[in-house]
mmCIF file of C-alpha atoms in Angstrom:
data_model
loop_
_atom_site.group_PDB
_atom_site.id
_atom_site.type_symbol
_atom_site.label_atom_id
_atom_site.label_comp_id
_atom_site.label_asym_id
_atom_site.label_seq_id
_atom_site.Cartn_x
_atom_site.Cartn_y
_atom_site.Cartn_z
ATOM 1 C CA UNK A 21 25.633 -2.713 17.417
ATOM 2 C CA UNK A 22 24.420 -1.446 20.773
ATOM 3 C CA UNK A 23 22.085 -3.438 23.019
ATOM 4 C CA UNK A 24 19.326 -0.940 22.186
ATOM 5 C CA UNK A 25 19.705 -1.490 18.432
ATOM 6 C CA UNK A 26 19.713 -5.261 18.905
ATOM 7 C CA UNK A 27 16.497 -5.212 20.920
ATOM 8 C CA UNK A 28 14.807 -2.899 18.391
ATOM 9 C CA UNK A 29 15.808 -5.196 15.557
ATOM 10 C CA UNK A 30 14.456 -8.273 17.357
ATOM 11 C CA UNK A 31 11.167 -6.542 18.174
ATOM 12 C CA UNK A 32 10.772 -5.543 14.507
ATOM 13 C CA UNK A 33 11.447 -9.165 13.570
ATOM 14 C CA UNK A 34 8.673 -10.311 15.930
ATOM 15 C CA UNK A 35 6.315 -7.788 14.290
ATOM 16 C CA UNK A 36 7.169 -9.145 10.834
ATOM 17 C CA UNK A 37 6.438 -12.676 12.103
ATOM 18 C CA UNK A 38 3.039 -11.514 13.380
ATOM 19 C CA UNK A 39 2.197 -10.099 9.930
ATOM 20 C CA UNK A 40 3.041 -13.405 8.242
ATOM 21 C CA UNK A 41 1.129 -15.488 10.794
ATOM 22 C CA UNK A 42 -1.793 -13.053 10.721
ATOM 23 C CA UNK A 43 -2.020 -13.174 6.939
ATOM 24 C CA UNK A 44 -1.795 -16.960 6.963
ATOM 25 C CA UNK A 45 -4.612 -17.297 9.513
ATOM 26 C CA UNK A 46 -6.793 -15.157 7.228
ATOM 27 C CA UNK A 47 -6.885 -18.015 4.714
ATOM 28 C CA UNK A 48 -9.619 -19.829 6.676
ATOM 29 C CA UNK A 49 -12.944 -18.425 7.889
ATOM 30 C CA UNK A 50 -12.615 -19.838 11.418
ATOM 31 C CA UNK A 51 -9.277 -18.165 12.151
ATOM 32 C CA UNK A 52 -9.512 -15.071 9.938
ATOM 33 C CA UNK A 53 -10.569 -12.565 12.591
ATOM 34 C CA UNK A 54 -7.888 -13.743 15.007
ATOM 35 C CA UNK A 55 -5.340 -13.442 12.189
ATOM 36 C CA UNK A 56 -6.264 -9.826 11.558
ATOM 37 C CA UNK A 57 -5.979 -9.040 15.275
ATOM 38 C CA UNK A 58 -2.551 -10.686 15.556
ATOM 39 C CA UNK A 59 -1.395 -8.604 12.604
ATOM 40 C CA UNK A 60 -2.887 -5.453 14.201
ATOM 41 C CA UNK A 61 -1.091 -6.175 17.490
ATOM 42 C CA UNK A 62 2.197 -6.534 15.582
ATOM 43 C CA UNK A 63 1.531 -3.213 13.898
ATOM 44 C CA UNK A 64 0.847 -1.464 17.209
ATOM 45 C CA UNK A 65 4.131 -2.795 18.620
ATOM 46 C CA UNK A 66 6.019 -1.686 15.482
ATOM 47 C CA UNK A 67 4.623 1.856 15.793
ATOM 48 C CA UNK A 68 5.410 2.082 19.529
ATOM 49 C CA UNK A 69 8.922 0.741 18.948
ATOM 50 C CA UNK A 70 9.540 3.344 16.252
ATOM 51 C CA UNK A 71 8.343 6.082 18.614
ATOM 52 C CA UNK A 72 10.868 4.841 21.205
ATOM 53 C CA UNK A 73 13.607 4.797 18.542
ATOM 54 C CA UNK A 74 12.845 8.413 17.621
ATOM 55 C CA UNK A 75 12.882 9.477 21.275
ATOM 56 C CA UNK A 76 16.100 7.569 21.973
ATOM 57 C CA UNK A 77 17.876 9.053 18.956
ATOM 58 C CA UNK A 78 16.957 12.580 20.034
ATOM 59 C CA UNK A 79 17.487 13.934 16.513
ATOM 60 C CA UNK A 80 13.869 14.830 15.758
ATOM 61 C CA UNK A 81 13.115 18.549 15.786
ATOM 62 C CA UNK A 82 10.080 19.851 17.677
ATOM 63 C CA UNK A 83 8.544 21.007 14.400
ATOM 64 C CA UNK A 84 8.786 17.493 12.965
ATOM 65 C CA UNK A 85 7.208 15.978 16.084
ATOM 66 C CA UNK A 86 4.316 18.452 15.920
ATOM 67 C CA UNK A 87 3.787 17.823 12.182
ATOM 68 C CA UNK A 88 3.945 14.045 12.707
ATOM 69 C CA UNK A 89 1.521 14.008 15.647
ATOM 70 C CA UNK A 90 -1.016 16.378 14.036
ATOM 71 C CA UNK A 91 -0.954 14.423 10.773
ATOM 72 C CA UNK A 92 -1.144 11.013 12.412
ATOM 73 C CA UNK A 93 -3.929 11.909 14.856
ATOM 74 C CA UNK A 94 -6.033 13.552 12.119
ATOM 75 C CA UNK A 95 -5.447 10.703 9.656
ATOM 76 C CA UNK A 96 -5.983 7.996 12.270
ATOM 77 C CA UNK A 97 -9.246 9.577 13.390
ATOM 78 C CA UNK A 98 -10.444 10.001 9.800
ATOM 79 C CA UNK A 99 -9.653 6.359 9.033
ATOM 80 C CA UNK A 100 -11.311 5.137 12.211
ATOM 81 C CA UNK A 101 -14.502 7.128 11.689
ATOM 82 C CA UNK A 102 -14.752 6.131 8.016
ATOM 83 C CA UNK A 103 -14.175 2.443 8.818
ATOM 84 C CA UNK A 104 -16.770 2.453 11.610
ATOM 85 C CA UNK A 105 -19.478 4.324 9.730
ATOM 86 C CA UNK A 106 -19.183 2.750 6.294
ATOM 87 C CA UNK A 107 -22.079 0.560 5.124
ATOM 88 C CA UNK A 108 -21.224 -3.065 4.379
ATOM 89 C CA UNK A 109 -21.886 -2.585 0.672
ATOM 90 C CA UNK A 110 -19.526 0.399 0.489
ATOM 91 C CA UNK A 111 -16.550 -1.391 2.074
ATOM 92 C CA UNK A 112 -14.620 -2.233 -1.140
ATOM 93 C CA UNK A 113 -14.406 1.424 -2.208
ATOM 94 C CA UNK A 114 -13.260 2.406 1.282
ATOM 95 C CA UNK A 115 -10.511 -0.246 1.165
ATOM 96 C CA UNK A 116 -9.500 1.232 -2.191
ATOM 97 C CA UNK A 117 -9.371 4.706 -0.618
ATOM 98 C CA UNK A 118 -7.149 3.381 2.210
ATOM 99 C CA UNK A 119 -4.967 1.741 -0.420
ATOM 100 C CA UNK A 120 -4.700 5.049 -2.274
ATOM 101 C CA UNK A 121 -3.469 6.977 0.773
ATOM 102 C CA UNK A 122 -1.033 4.155 1.615
ATOM 103 C CA UNK A 123 0.509 4.451 -1.854
ATOM 104 C CA UNK A 124 0.548 8.233 -1.521
ATOM 105 C CA UNK A 125 2.370 8.035 1.810
ATOM 106 C CA UNK A 126 4.972 5.670 0.314
ATOM 107 C CA UNK A 127 5.579 8.084 -2.578
ATOM 108 C CA UNK A 128 5.873 11.052 -0.192
ATOM 109 C CA UNK A 129 8.579 9.232 1.795
ATOM 110 C CA UNK A 130 10.851 9.113 -1.257
ATOM 111 C CA UNK A 131 9.995 12.728 -2.143
ATOM 112 C CA UNK A 132 10.865 13.888 1.369
ATOM 113 C CA UNK A 133 14.017 11.817 1.771
ATOM 114 C CA UNK A 134 17.417 13.345 1.058
ATOM 115 C CA UNK A 135 19.663 10.293 1.202
ATOM 116 C CA UNK A 136 22.088 10.780 -1.683
ATOM 117 C CA UNK A 137 23.123 7.197 -2.405
ATOM 118 C CA UNK A 138 22.547 5.313 -5.654
ATOM 119 C CA UNK A 139 20.515 2.716 -3.769
ATOM 120 C CA UNK A 140 18.206 5.374 -2.337
ATOM 121 C CA UNK A 141 17.910 7.071 -5.746
ATOM 122 C CA UNK A 142 16.981 3.925 -7.693
ATOM 123 C CA UNK A 143 14.525 2.594 -5.132
ATOM 124 C CA UNK A 144 13.234 6.123 -4.482
ATOM 125 C CA UNK A 145 12.357 6.602 -8.160
ATOM 126 C CA UNK A 146 10.596 3.203 -8.180
ATOM 127 C CA UNK A 147 8.784 4.096 -4.955
ATOM 128 C CA UNK A 148 7.522 7.417 -6.356
ATOM 129 C CA UNK A 149 6.461 5.896 -9.690
ATOM 130 C CA UNK A 150 4.578 2.934 -8.180
ATOM 131 C CA UNK A 151 3.193 4.851 -5.193
ATOM 132 C CA UNK A 152 1.869 7.780 -7.261
ATOM 133 C CA UNK A 153 0.334 5.415 -9.830
ATOM 134 C CA UNK A 154 -1.549 3.438 -7.203
ATOM 135 C CA UNK A 155 -2.626 6.671 -5.486
ATOM 136 C CA UNK A 156 -4.655 7.985 -8.437
ATOM 137 C CA UNK A 157 -5.479 4.491 -9.743
ATOM 138 C CA UNK A 158 -7.049 3.505 -6.406
ATOM 139 C CA UNK A 159 -8.906 6.830 -6.159
ATOM 140 C CA UNK A 160 -10.452 6.258 -9.602
ATOM 141 C CA UNK A 161 -11.296 2.636 -8.664
ATOM 142 C CA UNK A 162 -12.899 3.851 -5.433
ATOM 143 C CA UNK A 163 -14.833 6.552 -7.315
ATOM 144 C CA UNK A 164 -16.113 4.010 -9.836
ATOM 145 C CA UNK A 165 -17.408 1.669 -7.129
ATOM 146 C CA UNK A 166 -18.993 4.560 -5.235
ATOM 147 C CA UNK A 167 -20.685 5.829 -8.420
ATOM 148 C CA UNK A 168 -18.905 9.195 -8.359
ATOM 149 C CA UNK A 169 -17.216 8.216 -11.628
ATOM 150 C CA UNK A 170 -19.308 6.270 -14.196
ATOM 151 C CA UNK A 171 -18.721 2.531 -13.754
ATOM 152 C CA UNK A 172 -18.750 1.873 -17.488
ATOM 153 C CA UNK A 173 -15.389 1.664 -19.272
ATOM 154 C CA UNK A 174 -14.332 5.228 -20.102
ATOM 155 C CA UNK A 175 -12.088 4.972 -23.103
ATOM 156 C CA UNK A 176 -9.770 7.950 -23.439
ATOM 157 C CA UNK A 177 -8.814 8.775 -27.057
ATOM 158 C CA UNK A 178 -5.204 7.689 -27.683
ATOM 159 C CA UNK A 179 -5.176 6.508 -24.055
ATOM 160 C CA UNK A 180 -2.616 3.787 -24.659
ATOM 161 C CA UNK A 181 -0.354 6.067 -26.639
ATOM 162 C CA UNK A 182 -0.481 8.686 -23.874
ATOM 163 C CA UNK A 183 0.159 6.020 -21.220
ATOM 164 C CA UNK A 184 3.172 4.780 -23.152
ATOM 165 C CA UNK A 185 4.406 8.384 -23.409
ATOM 166 C CA UNK A 186 3.950 8.905 -19.661
ATOM 167 C CA UNK A 187 5.814 5.669 -18.942
ATOM 168 C CA UNK A 188 8.671 6.860 -21.175
ATOM 169 C CA UNK A 189 8.772 10.203 -19.330
ATOM 170 C CA UNK A 190 8.795 8.413 -15.954
ATOM 171 C CA UNK A 191 11.667 6.139 -17.001
ATOM 172 C CA UNK A 192 13.665 8.982 -18.553
ATOM 173 C CA UNK A 193 13.369 11.289 -15.544
ATOM 174 C CA UNK A 194 14.018 8.371 -13.147
ATOM 175 C CA UNK A 195 17.315 7.640 -14.889
ATOM 176 C CA UNK A 196 18.150 11.360 -14.916
ATOM 177 C CA UNK A 197 17.310 11.528 -11.186
ATOM 178 C CA UNK A 198 19.625 8.603 -10.374
ATOM 179 C CA UNK A 199 22.461 10.449 -12.108
ATOM 180 C CA UNK A 200 21.663 13.980 -10.938
ATOM 181 C CA UNK A 201 19.813 13.694 -7.622
ATOM 182 C CA UNK A 202 17.713 16.865 -7.911
ATOM 183 C CA UNK A 203 14.289 16.428 -6.324
ATOM 184 C CA UNK A 204 12.394 18.274 -9.088
ATOM 185 C CA UNK A 205 13.214 15.361 -11.417
ATOM 186 C CA UNK A 206 11.503 13.038 -8.950
ATOM 187 C CA UNK A 207 8.497 15.383 -8.924
ATOM 188 C CA UNK A 208 8.197 14.990 -12.715
ATOM 189 C CA UNK A 209 8.203 11.192 -12.278
ATOM 190 C CA UNK A 210 5.428 11.600 -9.689
ATOM 191 C CA UNK A 211 3.276 13.763 -11.988
ATOM 192 C CA UNK A 212 3.671 11.337 -14.922
ATOM 193 C CA UNK A 213 2.760 8.399 -12.662
ATOM 194 C CA UNK A 214 -0.254 10.239 -11.203
ATOM 195 C CA UNK A 215 -1.600 10.841 -14.708
ATOM 196 C CA UNK A 216 -0.861 7.249 -15.770
ATOM 197 C CA UNK A 217 -2.801 5.912 -12.770
ATOM 198 C CA UNK A 218 -5.935 7.758 -13.919
ATOM 199 C CA UNK A 219 -5.503 6.795 -17.576
ATOM 200 C CA UNK A 220 -4.967 3.108 -16.855
ATOM 201 C CA UNK A 221 -7.947 2.739 -14.494
ATOM 202 C CA UNK A 222 -10.608 4.761 -16.379
ATOM 203 C CA UNK A 223 -11.095 2.237 -19.232
ATOM 204 C CA UNK A 224 -11.708 -0.648 -16.803
ATOM 205 C CA UNK A 225 -15.342 -1.485 -16.108
ATOM 206 C CA UNK A 226 -16.873 -1.386 -12.620
ATOM 207 C CA UNK A 227 -17.420 -5.157 -12.567
ATOM 208 C CA UNK A 228 -13.680 -5.767 -12.746
ATOM 209 C CA UNK A 229 -12.832 -3.216 -10.034
ATOM 210 C CA UNK A 230 -12.332 -5.665 -7.110
ATOM 211 C CA UNK A 231 -9.567 -7.419 -9.063
ATOM 212 C CA UNK A 232 -8.022 -4.067 -10.008
ATOM 213 C CA UNK A 233 -8.084 -2.923 -6.374
ATOM 214 C CA UNK A 234 -6.325 -6.134 -5.374
ATOM 215 C CA UNK A 235 -3.691 -5.509 -8.062
ATOM 216 C CA UNK A 236 -3.201 -1.904 -6.897
ATOM 217 C CA UNK A 237 -2.970 -3.229 -3.332
ATOM 218 C CA UNK A 238 -0.065 -5.434 -4.415
ATOM 219 C CA UNK A 239 1.502 -2.376 -6.075
ATOM 220 C CA UNK A 240 1.258 -0.367 -2.853
ATOM 221 C CA UNK A 241 2.950 -3.225 -1.005
ATOM 222 C CA UNK A 242 5.822 -3.045 -3.490
ATOM 223 C CA UNK A 243 6.006 0.756 -3.175
ATOM 224 C CA UNK A 244 6.208 0.403 0.620
ATOM 225 C CA UNK A 245 9.039 -2.123 0.239
ATOM 226 C CA UNK A 246 10.864 0.379 -2.011
ATOM 227 C CA UNK A 247 10.356 3.050 0.669
ATOM 228 C CA UNK A 248 11.958 0.528 3.036
ATOM 229 C CA UNK A 249 15.037 0.390 0.784
ATOM 230 C CA UNK A 250 15.226 4.198 0.743
ATOM 231 C CA UNK A 251 15.031 4.426 4.542
ATOM 232 C CA UNK A 252 17.023 1.232 5.210
ATOM 233 C CA UNK A 253 14.098 -0.027 7.258
ATOM 234 C CA UNK A 254 13.648 -3.805 7.491
ATOM 235 C CA UNK A 255 9.999 -3.872 8.696
ATOM 236 C CA UNK A 256 8.933 -1.879 5.625
ATOM 237 C CA UNK A 257 10.870 -4.163 3.289
ATOM 238 C CA UNK A 258 9.416 -7.333 4.849
ATOM 239 C CA UNK A 259 5.795 -6.182 5.179
ATOM 240 C CA UNK A 260 5.861 -4.466 1.782
ATOM 241 C CA UNK A 261 7.318 -7.498 0.003
ATOM 242 C CA UNK A 262 4.861 -9.773 1.807
ATOM 243 C CA UNK A 263 1.837 -7.724 0.717
ATOM 244 C CA UNK A 264 3.246 -7.266 -2.782
ATOM 245 C CA UNK A 265 3.546 -11.009 -3.371
ATOM 246 C CA UNK A 266 0.430 -12.076 -1.433
ATOM 247 C CA UNK A 267 -1.566 -9.365 -3.227
ATOM 248 C CA UNK A 268 -0.362 -10.630 -6.604
ATOM 249 C CA UNK A 269 -1.435 -14.208 -5.808
ATOM 250 C CA UNK A 270 -4.772 -12.965 -4.459
ATOM 251 C CA UNK A 271 -5.305 -10.935 -7.648
ATOM 252 C CA UNK A 272 -4.814 -14.094 -9.687
ATOM 253 C CA UNK A 273 -7.224 -16.060 -7.450
ATOM 254 C CA UNK A 274 -9.877 -13.342 -7.776
ATOM 255 C CA UNK A 275 -9.487 -13.159 -11.555
ATOM 256 C CA UNK A 276 -9.716 -16.959 -11.770
ATOM 257 C CA UNK A 277 -12.870 -16.931 -9.634
ATOM 258 C CA UNK A 278 -14.425 -14.503 -12.149
ATOM 259 C CA UNK A 279 -13.152 -16.566 -15.075
ATOM 260 C CA UNK A 280 -11.356 -13.537 -16.476
ATOM 261 C CA UNK A 281 -7.683 -13.379 -17.453
ATOM 262 C CA UNK A 282 -5.805 -10.554 -15.683
ATOM 263 C CA UNK A 283 -4.457 -9.245 -19.003
ATOM 264 C CA UNK A 284 -8.020 -8.761 -20.320
ATOM 265 C CA UNK A 285 -9.026 -6.970 -17.109
ATOM 266 C CA UNK A 286 -6.133 -4.511 -17.355
ATOM 267 C CA UNK A 287 -6.855 -3.878 -21.044
ATOM 268 C CA UNK A 288 -10.335 -2.742 -19.982
ATOM 269 C CA UNK A 289 -13.478 -2.142 -21.993
ATOM 270 C CA UNK A 290 -15.556 -4.835 -20.310
ATOM 271 C CA UNK A 291 -18.277 -4.871 -17.662
ATOM 272 C CA UNK A 292 -20.394 -1.822 -17.045
ATOM 273 C CA UNK A 293 -20.909 -2.188 -13.363
ATOM 274 C CA UNK A 294 -24.093 -0.088 -13.338
ATOM 275 C CA UNK A 295 -26.051 -1.502 -16.267
ATOM 276 C CA UNK A 296 -28.651 -4.181 -15.554
ATOM 277 C CA UNK A 297 -28.229 -7.184 -17.810
ATOM 278 C CA UNK A 298 -31.530 -8.662 -18.988
ATOM 279 C CA UNK A 299 -31.280 -12.192 -20.277
ATOM 280 C CA UNK A 300 -33.945 -13.432 -22.671
ATOM 281 C CA UNK A 301 -35.953 -16.511 -21.752
ATOM 282 C CA UNK B 21 26.810 -3.056 -3.915
ATOM 283 C CA UNK B 22 27.087 -2.297 -0.237
ATOM 284 C CA UNK B 23 26.681 -5.112 2.323
ATOM 285 C CA UNK B 24 23.581 -3.285 3.617
ATOM 286 C CA UNK B 25 21.938 -3.345 0.187
ATOM 287 C CA UNK B 26 22.744 -7.035 -0.223
ATOM 288 C CA UNK B 27 21.168 -7.798 3.152
ATOM 289 C CA UNK B 28 18.080 -5.718 2.258
ATOM 290 C CA UNK B 29 17.783 -7.452 -1.106
ATOM 291 C CA UNK B 30 17.989 -10.877 0.556
ATOM 292 C CA UNK B 31 15.272 -9.983 3.048
ATOM 293 C CA UNK B 32 13.072 -8.545 0.280
ATOM 294 C CA UNK B 33 13.399 -11.628 -1.935
ATOM 295 C CA UNK B 34 12.594 -13.986 0.930
ATOM 296 C CA UNK B 35 9.632 -11.812 1.956
ATOM 297 C CA UNK B 36 8.311 -12.083 -1.610
ATOM 298 C CA UNK B 37 8.609 -15.877 -1.489
ATOM 299 C CA UNK B 38 6.823 -16.004 1.870
ATOM 300 C CA UNK B 39 4.088 -13.762 0.419
ATOM 301 C CA UNK B 40 3.572 -16.136 -2.493
ATOM 302 C CA UNK B 41 3.346 -19.150 -0.191
ATOM 303 C CA UNK B 42 1.269 -17.691 2.628
ATOM 304 C CA UNK B 43 -1.838 -17.448 0.460
ATOM 305 C CA UNK B 44 -3.136 -20.948 -0.226
ATOM 306 C CA UNK B 45 -6.582 -22.078 -1.293
ATOM 307 C CA UNK B 46 -8.758 -19.237 -0.065
ATOM 308 C CA UNK B 47 -12.553 -19.576 -0.299
ATOM 309 C CA UNK B 48 -13.965 -16.859 -2.592
ATOM 310 C CA UNK B 49 -15.931 -15.326 0.307
ATOM 311 C CA UNK B 50 -12.635 -14.489 2.010
ATOM 312 C CA UNK B 51 -11.091 -12.768 -1.024
ATOM 313 C CA UNK B 52 -12.228 -9.259 -0.087
ATOM 314 C CA UNK B 53 -11.404 -9.514 3.654
ATOM 315 C CA UNK B 54 -7.981 -10.935 2.793
ATOM 316 C CA UNK B 55 -7.341 -8.072 0.386
ATOM 317 C CA UNK B 56 -8.411 -5.642 3.082
ATOM 318 C CA UNK B 57 -6.187 -7.366 5.650
ATOM 319 C CA UNK B 58 -3.177 -7.148 3.317
ATOM 320 C CA UNK B 59 -4.076 -3.491 2.714
ATOM 321 C CA UNK B 60 -3.879 -2.883 6.457
ATOM 322 C CA UNK B 61 -0.456 -4.563 6.658
ATOM 323 C CA UNK B 62 1.084 -2.175 4.130
ATOM 324 C CA UNK B 63 -0.066 0.508 6.567
ATOM 325 C CA UNK B 64 3.374 -0.251 8.073
ATOM 326 C CA UNK B 65 4.323 2.707 5.865
ATOM 327 C CA UNK B 66 3.503 4.753 9.008
ATOM 328 C CA UNK B 67 6.772 3.420 10.481
ATOM 329 C CA UNK B 68 8.573 4.798 7.426
ATOM 330 C CA UNK B 69 6.894 8.184 7.821
ATOM 331 C CA UNK B 70 7.977 8.268 11.486
ATOM 332 C CA UNK B 71 11.578 7.512 10.461
ATOM 333 C CA UNK B 72 11.356 10.288 7.869
ATOM 334 C CA UNK B 73 10.568 12.700 10.719
ATOM 335 C CA UNK B 74 14.203 12.397 11.828
ATOM 336 C CA UNK B 75 15.468 13.912 8.562
ATOM 337 C CA UNK B 76 12.986 16.578 7.423
ATOM 338 C CA UNK B 77 13.632 20.281 7.995
ATOM 339 C CA UNK B 78 11.927 23.530 7.035
ATOM 340 C CA UNK B 79 8.255 24.364 6.570
ATOM 341 C CA UNK B 80 8.046 22.443 3.276
ATOM 342 C CA UNK B 81 9.444 19.326 4.931
ATOM 343 C CA UNK B 82 7.048 19.599 7.868
ATOM 344 C CA UNK B 83 4.025 20.007 5.601
ATOM 345 C CA UNK B 84 5.087 16.989 3.546
ATOM 346 C CA UNK B 85 5.615 15.023 6.764
ATOM 347 C CA UNK B 86 2.173 15.944 8.118
ATOM 348 C CA UNK B 87 0.449 14.961 4.850
ATOM 349 C CA UNK B 88 2.360 11.671 4.714
ATOM 350 C CA UNK B 89 1.515 10.969 8.370
ATOM 351 C CA UNK B 90 -2.169 11.716 7.696
ATOM 352 C CA UNK B 91 -2.235 9.293 4.739
ATOM 353 C CA UNK B 92 -0.320 6.511 6.472
ATOM 354 C CA UNK B 93 -2.304 6.741 9.724
ATOM 355 C CA UNK B 94 -5.570 6.629 7.789
ATOM 356 C CA UNK B 95 -4.357 3.524 5.930
ATOM 357 C CA UNK B 96 -3.331 1.658 9.057
ATOM 358 C CA UNK B 97 -6.192 2.413 11.476
ATOM 359 C CA UNK B 98 -8.963 2.349 8.884
ATOM 360 C CA UNK B 99 -7.512 -0.759 7.255
ATOM 361 C CA UNK B 100 -7.523 -2.869 10.404
ATOM 362 C CA UNK B 101 -10.913 -1.650 11.660
ATOM 363 C CA UNK B 102 -12.716 -2.201 8.354
ATOM 364 C CA UNK B 103 -11.172 -5.680 8.001
ATOM 365 C CA UNK B 104 -12.318 -6.564 11.507
ATOM 366 C CA UNK B 105 -15.854 -5.408 10.670
ATOM 367 C CA UNK B 106 -15.909 -7.487 7.481
ATOM 368 C CA UNK B 107 -14.765 -10.579 9.349
ATOM 369 C CA UNK B 108 -17.279 -10.014 12.146
ATOM 370 C CA UNK B 109 -20.049 -10.131 9.535
ATOM 371 C CA UNK B 110 -18.576 -13.242 8.021
ATOM 372 C CA UNK B 111 -18.557 -15.091 11.300
ATOM 373 C CA UNK B 112 -22.121 -14.301 12.265
ATOM 374 C CA UNK B 113 -23.307 -15.491 8.893
ATOM 375 C CA UNK B 114 -21.542 -18.863 8.942
#
């Protein structure tokens, strides 16, 4: 390992530490804002370090640099403007939208990667399945909170049967992909997962959406960790695993606070979100 | 299993355990900001997209890269800024 690689690895480790400390500080109101800023600083360092790694390696084509910069500047600006302008009451649906694009990006990494190892194939299939599912799931959740999709539970006829069928397709084509390695098989997994994300979120009522968004957030974390396995990138594995587990615990805390079991929330059919409940007396 | 995969798996498992432990008793008012903060952290996917840039070729690859970069950058910048705004509100209220 060269001195350069060692330094890069240590810097990434410091970034991972800042994510853990940042998340921990967000447990208490007094330190929460500082925690978020520590985590943001770690993220900025991780991005800069990766830029240096790309420049040092010298293997990136000009076309890739242009595509990367255009995409990142446009996306970063869009995120910044949306986050600054959003009304306080509309923040949860915006977080859900950010979660959706995060899951989408994780899925695209596996779709764009051409590493032909079994490890990359297995984790890549998982990445695409989870990432694509949270992409559409979070978009539907965001739409429900924003009122673009009715907040009441929308029960799709034979929804569960279709979901089970989609899951079977995703598993089948994932296994086929691990054996074969053709990228069109992975695309089929992505399409099945995209459809499943919509089907699973539609029957859930608007009142339960915050818990669902937290669950999808945990899923995105896991998808990002899988992308880390595909790319052999430690910061993605650490941060993704961290968010996956922390998001799962947070989902449980939120469900407990609402006195609703998570299984009942996922099953759907409860809580209209837009109806006004009138209690007698 | 390659040594690399074993190392990755070890790191992943320990990261999961840290994730479970790092969230303790959170007051309900902090649930949404904490979710948003965690959402911003998985914006680290931008690092993955940057690494992907070293391998993609052809117009199709570049388009995919640009879309992925757009998504990841939106997640990371928007995520941190919106969390900061939420927490700013929280502080002034308490």
